One Martini backbone bead per residue (centre of mass of N, CA, C, O) as a GRO file, in nm:
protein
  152
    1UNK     BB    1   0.100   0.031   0.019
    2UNK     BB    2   0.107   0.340   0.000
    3UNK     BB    3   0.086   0.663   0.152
    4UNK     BB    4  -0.193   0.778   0.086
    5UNK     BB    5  -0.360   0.524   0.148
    6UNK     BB    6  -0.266   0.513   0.423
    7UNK     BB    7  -0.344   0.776   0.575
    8UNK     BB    8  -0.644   0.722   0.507
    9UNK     BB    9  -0.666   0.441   0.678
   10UNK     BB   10  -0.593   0.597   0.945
   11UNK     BB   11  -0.773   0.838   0.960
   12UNK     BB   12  -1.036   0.615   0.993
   13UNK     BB   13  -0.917   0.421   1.240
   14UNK     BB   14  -0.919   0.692   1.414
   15UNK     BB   15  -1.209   0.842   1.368
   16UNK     BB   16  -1.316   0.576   1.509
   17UNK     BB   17  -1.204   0.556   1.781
   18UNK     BB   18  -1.115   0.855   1.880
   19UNK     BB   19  -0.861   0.985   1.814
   20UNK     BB   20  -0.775   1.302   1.791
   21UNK     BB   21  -0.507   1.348   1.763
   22UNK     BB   22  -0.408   1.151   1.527
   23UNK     BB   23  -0.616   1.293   1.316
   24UNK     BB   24  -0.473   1.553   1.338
   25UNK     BB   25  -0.208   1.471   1.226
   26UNK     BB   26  -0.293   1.352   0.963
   27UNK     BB   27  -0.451   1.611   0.860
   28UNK     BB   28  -0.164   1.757   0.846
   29UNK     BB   29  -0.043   1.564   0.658
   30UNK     BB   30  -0.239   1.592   0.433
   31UNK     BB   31  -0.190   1.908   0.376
   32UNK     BB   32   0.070   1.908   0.317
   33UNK     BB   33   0.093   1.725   0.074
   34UNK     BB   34  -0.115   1.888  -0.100
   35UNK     BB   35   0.111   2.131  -0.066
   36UNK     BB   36   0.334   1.958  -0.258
   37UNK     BB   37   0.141   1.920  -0.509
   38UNK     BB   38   0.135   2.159  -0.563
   39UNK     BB   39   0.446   2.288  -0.607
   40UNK     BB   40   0.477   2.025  -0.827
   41UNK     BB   41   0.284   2.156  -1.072
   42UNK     BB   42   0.490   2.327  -1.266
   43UNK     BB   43   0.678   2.049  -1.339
   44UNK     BB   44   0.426   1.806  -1.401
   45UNK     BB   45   0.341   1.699  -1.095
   46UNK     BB   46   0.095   1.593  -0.957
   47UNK     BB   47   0.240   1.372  -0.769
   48UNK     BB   48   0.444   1.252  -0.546
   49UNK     BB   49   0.660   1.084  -0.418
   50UNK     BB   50   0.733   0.828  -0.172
   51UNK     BB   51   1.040   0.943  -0.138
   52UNK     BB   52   0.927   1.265  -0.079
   53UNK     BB   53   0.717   1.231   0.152
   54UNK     BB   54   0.964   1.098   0.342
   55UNK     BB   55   1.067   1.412   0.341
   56UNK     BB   56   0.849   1.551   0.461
   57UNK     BB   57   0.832   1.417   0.704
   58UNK     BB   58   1.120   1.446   0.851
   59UNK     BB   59   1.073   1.771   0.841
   60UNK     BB   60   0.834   1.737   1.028
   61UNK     BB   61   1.030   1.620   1.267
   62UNK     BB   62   1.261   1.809   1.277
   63UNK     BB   63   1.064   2.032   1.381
   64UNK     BB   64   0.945   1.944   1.603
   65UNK     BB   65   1.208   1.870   1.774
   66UNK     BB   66   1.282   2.135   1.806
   67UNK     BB   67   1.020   2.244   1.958
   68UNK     BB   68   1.062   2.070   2.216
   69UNK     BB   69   1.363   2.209   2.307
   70UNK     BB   70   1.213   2.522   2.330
   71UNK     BB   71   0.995   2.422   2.552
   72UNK     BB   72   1.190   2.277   2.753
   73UNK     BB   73   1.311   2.581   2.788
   74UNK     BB   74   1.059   2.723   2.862
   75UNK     BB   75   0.832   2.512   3.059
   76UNK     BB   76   0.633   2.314   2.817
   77UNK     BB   77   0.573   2.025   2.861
   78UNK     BB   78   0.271   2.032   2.681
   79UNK     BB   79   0.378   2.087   2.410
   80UNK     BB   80   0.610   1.852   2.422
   81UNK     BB   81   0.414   1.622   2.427
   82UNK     BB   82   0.280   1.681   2.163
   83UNK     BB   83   0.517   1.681   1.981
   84UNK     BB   84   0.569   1.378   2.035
   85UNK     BB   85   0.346   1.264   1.918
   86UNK     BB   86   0.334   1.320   1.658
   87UNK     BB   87   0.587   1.222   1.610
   88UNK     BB   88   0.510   0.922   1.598
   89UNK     BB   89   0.311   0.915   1.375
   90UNK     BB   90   0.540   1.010   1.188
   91UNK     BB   91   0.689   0.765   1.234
   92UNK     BB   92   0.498   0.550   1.147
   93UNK     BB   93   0.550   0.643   0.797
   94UNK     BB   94   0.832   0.522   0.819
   95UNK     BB   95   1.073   0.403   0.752
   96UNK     BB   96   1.323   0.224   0.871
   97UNK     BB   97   1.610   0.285   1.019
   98UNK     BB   98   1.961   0.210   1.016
   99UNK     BB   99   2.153   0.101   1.171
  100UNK     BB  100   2.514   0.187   1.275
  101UNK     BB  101   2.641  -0.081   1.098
  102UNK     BB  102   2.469  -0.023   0.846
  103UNK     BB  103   2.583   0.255   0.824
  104UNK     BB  104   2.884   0.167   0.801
  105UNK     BB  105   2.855  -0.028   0.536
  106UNK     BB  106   2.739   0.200   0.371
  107UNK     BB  107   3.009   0.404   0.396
  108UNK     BB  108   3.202   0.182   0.254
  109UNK     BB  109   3.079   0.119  -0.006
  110UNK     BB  110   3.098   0.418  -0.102
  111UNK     BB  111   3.366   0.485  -0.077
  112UNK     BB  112   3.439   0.223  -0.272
  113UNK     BB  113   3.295   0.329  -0.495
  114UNK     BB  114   3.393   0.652  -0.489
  115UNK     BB  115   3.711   0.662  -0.462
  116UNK     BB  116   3.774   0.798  -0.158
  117UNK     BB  117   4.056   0.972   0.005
  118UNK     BB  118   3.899   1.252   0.094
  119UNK     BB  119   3.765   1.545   0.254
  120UNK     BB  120   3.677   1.604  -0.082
  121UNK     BB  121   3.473   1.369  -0.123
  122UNK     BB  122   3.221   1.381   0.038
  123UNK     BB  123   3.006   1.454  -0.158
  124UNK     BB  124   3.003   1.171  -0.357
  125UNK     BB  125   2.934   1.001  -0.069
  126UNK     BB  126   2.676   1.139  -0.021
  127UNK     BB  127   2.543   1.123  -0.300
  128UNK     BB  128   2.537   0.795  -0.306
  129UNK     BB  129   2.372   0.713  -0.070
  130UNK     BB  130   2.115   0.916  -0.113
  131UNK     BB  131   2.064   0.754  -0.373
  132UNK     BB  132   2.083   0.434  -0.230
  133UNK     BB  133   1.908   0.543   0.112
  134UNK     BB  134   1.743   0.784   0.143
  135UNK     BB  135   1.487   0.626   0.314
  136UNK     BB  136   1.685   0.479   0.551
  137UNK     BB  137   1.925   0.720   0.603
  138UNK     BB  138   2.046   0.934   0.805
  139UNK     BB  139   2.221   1.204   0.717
  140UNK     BB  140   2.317   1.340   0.973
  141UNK     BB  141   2.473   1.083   1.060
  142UNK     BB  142   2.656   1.035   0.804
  143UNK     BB  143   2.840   1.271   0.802
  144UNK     BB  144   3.047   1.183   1.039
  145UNK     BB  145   3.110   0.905   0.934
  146UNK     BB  146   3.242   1.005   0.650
  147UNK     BB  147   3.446   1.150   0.803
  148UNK     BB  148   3.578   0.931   0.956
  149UNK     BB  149   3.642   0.764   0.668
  150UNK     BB  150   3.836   1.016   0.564
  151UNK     BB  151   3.983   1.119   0.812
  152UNK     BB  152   3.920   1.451   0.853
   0.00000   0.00000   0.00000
């Protein structure tokens, strides 16, 4: 099942329940899709693909994890309460990340496939993960996996 077709049947079996916050997370993941889908619409594509939704999901995950922080400093633990709740309904539409280890063989089979051989490589490095991992991949945690694996 695709990612469009899973949210309209989350959406469905939470307004069943009565999960209202569920409810509402998922229908702000709605309208940001439908509203990434208006954007991509001048370049010829009517619908975005599963792998950018899976960014634009990470997107708003990461944005909320900010907003945690800085109520969690303002001492708003009510507000980064829901802020976290959101962040798991969409982390439940997210593939599985690799775990360290993977990541780990991630980055030498890159760094083996494109011959870098110094951190002025890291670039064509970075770029053939995102190629072959994006779904899967923390770019975040990778790129200092890359720097430790090129030398610093």
């Amino acid at each position: 099942m695709d990612l469009r077709a899973r949210f309209t049947e989350e959406m469905k079996a939470s307004m069943r329940a009565g999960d209202a916050p569920r409810t509402s997370t998922i229908r702000m993941v709605i309208a940001k899709l439908k509203e990434a889908d208006i954007a991509a619409r001048p370049s010829g594509v009517t619908a975005i693909p599963d792998d950018q939704i899976a960014g634009m999901l990470r997107g708003m995950v990461k944005s909320r994890r900010e907003s945690v922080d800085l109520y969690r400093q303002g001492g708003r633990t009510e507000l980064a309460d829901k802020e976290e709740a959101e962040i798991a309904v969409i982390e439940s539409f997210l593939p599985r990340q690799m775990d360290d280890a993977a990541m780990q063989a991630a980055v030498a089979e890159a760094v083996a496939e494109t011959g870098a051989a110094s951190i002025k490589d890291m670039g064509k490095v970075m770029a053939a993960l995102k190629a072959k991992h994006a779904a899967v991949l923390d770019m975040a945690k990778a790129g200092p996996m890359v720097k430790a694996a090129l030398g610093d």
